[in-house]
């Protein structure tokens, strides 16, 4: 049977370098790593990966808790995670949790029992039990996208309040004064932050906040369609609708079009996220663009740095946003009431 010394001899490197290339590939240059892997294949060396993990104390596995993989934005975040993890010699263990705290807790135990090294959480909930929540110590976790305000770990987020304000001001600048808001889940911090930005814009423009223009949703196509049906029943119908994510906006647009309304001539619709479908709607959707893949890449990079002892404080990374104006928003119809 071949052994690690034969690999080292054939590759022209030390045994220690072969070991690093197999256990910590990020610490070895691409050129050297390539020579080692060619030698591994040529001599047919098969390292005992369980023994390697036992000696290093690391699995090089990261758990990613995702509320739903059906969400297009989350799918892009996951893609970014996988790219960044592979570049540093790690694998992503994906958990489609559906927001279930028991499921999340079970996956968090994989970290606590050394079956995985760390965890990335995409919603505002701490899945670890009290035994690992020690004052002053960073959790082996990164909270990304929907984040908690009091969590002791790195976070990656967006200034959702400023982004929602920017979108609402865009609609106001087009002459809209009655702007409906289709919200996200009541429990989500994103819902609260985007509502706050909506209110900020109204206040800045001297417009009165009208709670009757708020409609519940849950970030799905169906919730957008349902809310739009209620908007159509409003005798004093708003001239614009801001949806807290793109899927909601696409569902709302479909409902308005089914009712015979022209977008944006009769009613403007705006979204949030800039998912791939938003540019191909009819008309294309005005939205807030978030760098989804960069969310995932940054989360993985922060987590690995934390696990390698390069982070001693919990940084908060604020990702940039961009207002993307497309064909779904236009001037308020003539005769719109202020």
PDB file of C-alpha atoms in Angstrom, residues 65 67 74 97 99 101 104 121-127 141-151 155 187-191 193:
ATOM      1  CA  UNK A  65     -29.159  26.992   8.535  1.00  0.00           C
ATOM      2  CA  UNK A  67     -35.190  29.046   6.595  1.00  0.00           C
ATOM      3  CA  UNK A  74     -31.291  32.553  -0.154  1.00  0.00           C
ATOM      4  CA  UNK A  97     -34.922  24.318   8.578  1.00  0.00           C
ATOM      5  CA  UNK A  99     -37.612  28.169  10.682  1.00  0.00           C
ATOM      6  CA  UNK A 101     -36.190  25.890  16.306  1.00  0.00           C
ATOM      7  CA  UNK A 104     -31.954  24.295  14.192  1.00  0.00           C
ATOM      8  CA  UNK A 121     -27.523  31.190  10.556  1.00  0.00           C
ATOM      9  CA  UNK A 122     -29.681  33.025   7.992  1.00  0.00           C
ATOM     10  CA  UNK A 123     -32.448  34.077  10.348  1.00  0.00           C
ATOM     11  CA  UNK A 124     -32.665  35.984  13.618  1.00  0.00           C
ATOM     12  CA  UNK A 125     -32.469  33.116  16.098  1.00  0.00           C
ATOM     13  CA  UNK A 126     -29.639  31.705  18.226  1.00  0.00           C
ATOM     14  CA  UNK A 127     -29.781  27.886  17.804  1.00  0.00           C
ATOM     15  CA  UNK A 141     -21.364  31.185  14.339  1.00  0.00           C
ATOM     16  CA  UNK A 142     -21.999  33.976  11.849  1.00  0.00           C
ATOM     17  CA  UNK A 143     -25.483  35.518  11.633  1.00  0.00           C
ATOM     18  CA  UNK A 144     -26.239  36.702   8.095  1.00  0.00           C
ATOM     19  CA  UNK A 145     -29.139  38.387   6.234  1.00  0.00           C
ATOM     20  CA  UNK A 146     -31.767  38.465   9.008  1.00  0.00           C
ATOM     21  CA  UNK A 147     -29.713  39.304  12.082  1.00  0.00           C
ATOM     22  CA  UNK A 148     -30.142  39.710  15.817  1.00  0.00           C
ATOM     23  CA  UNK A 149     -29.104  42.922  17.530  1.00  0.00           C
ATOM     24  CA  UNK A 150     -27.686  41.273  20.649  1.00  0.00           C
ATOM     25  CA  UNK A 151     -25.868  38.211  19.334  1.00  0.00           C
ATOM     26  CA  UNK A 155     -22.956  39.460  11.532  1.00  0.00           C
ATOM     27  CA  UNK A 187     -41.530  38.283  13.447  1.00  0.00           C
ATOM     28  CA  UNK A 188     -38.772  39.225  10.995  1.00  0.00           C
ATOM     29  CA  UNK A 189     -36.396  42.096  11.836  1.00  0.00           C
ATOM     30  CA  UNK A 190     -36.285  42.820   8.089  1.00  0.00           C
ATOM     31  CA  UNK A 191     -40.004  43.623   8.179  1.00  0.00           C
ATOM     32  CA  UNK A 193     -36.461  47.748   9.476  1.00  0.00           C
TER      33      UNK A 193
END
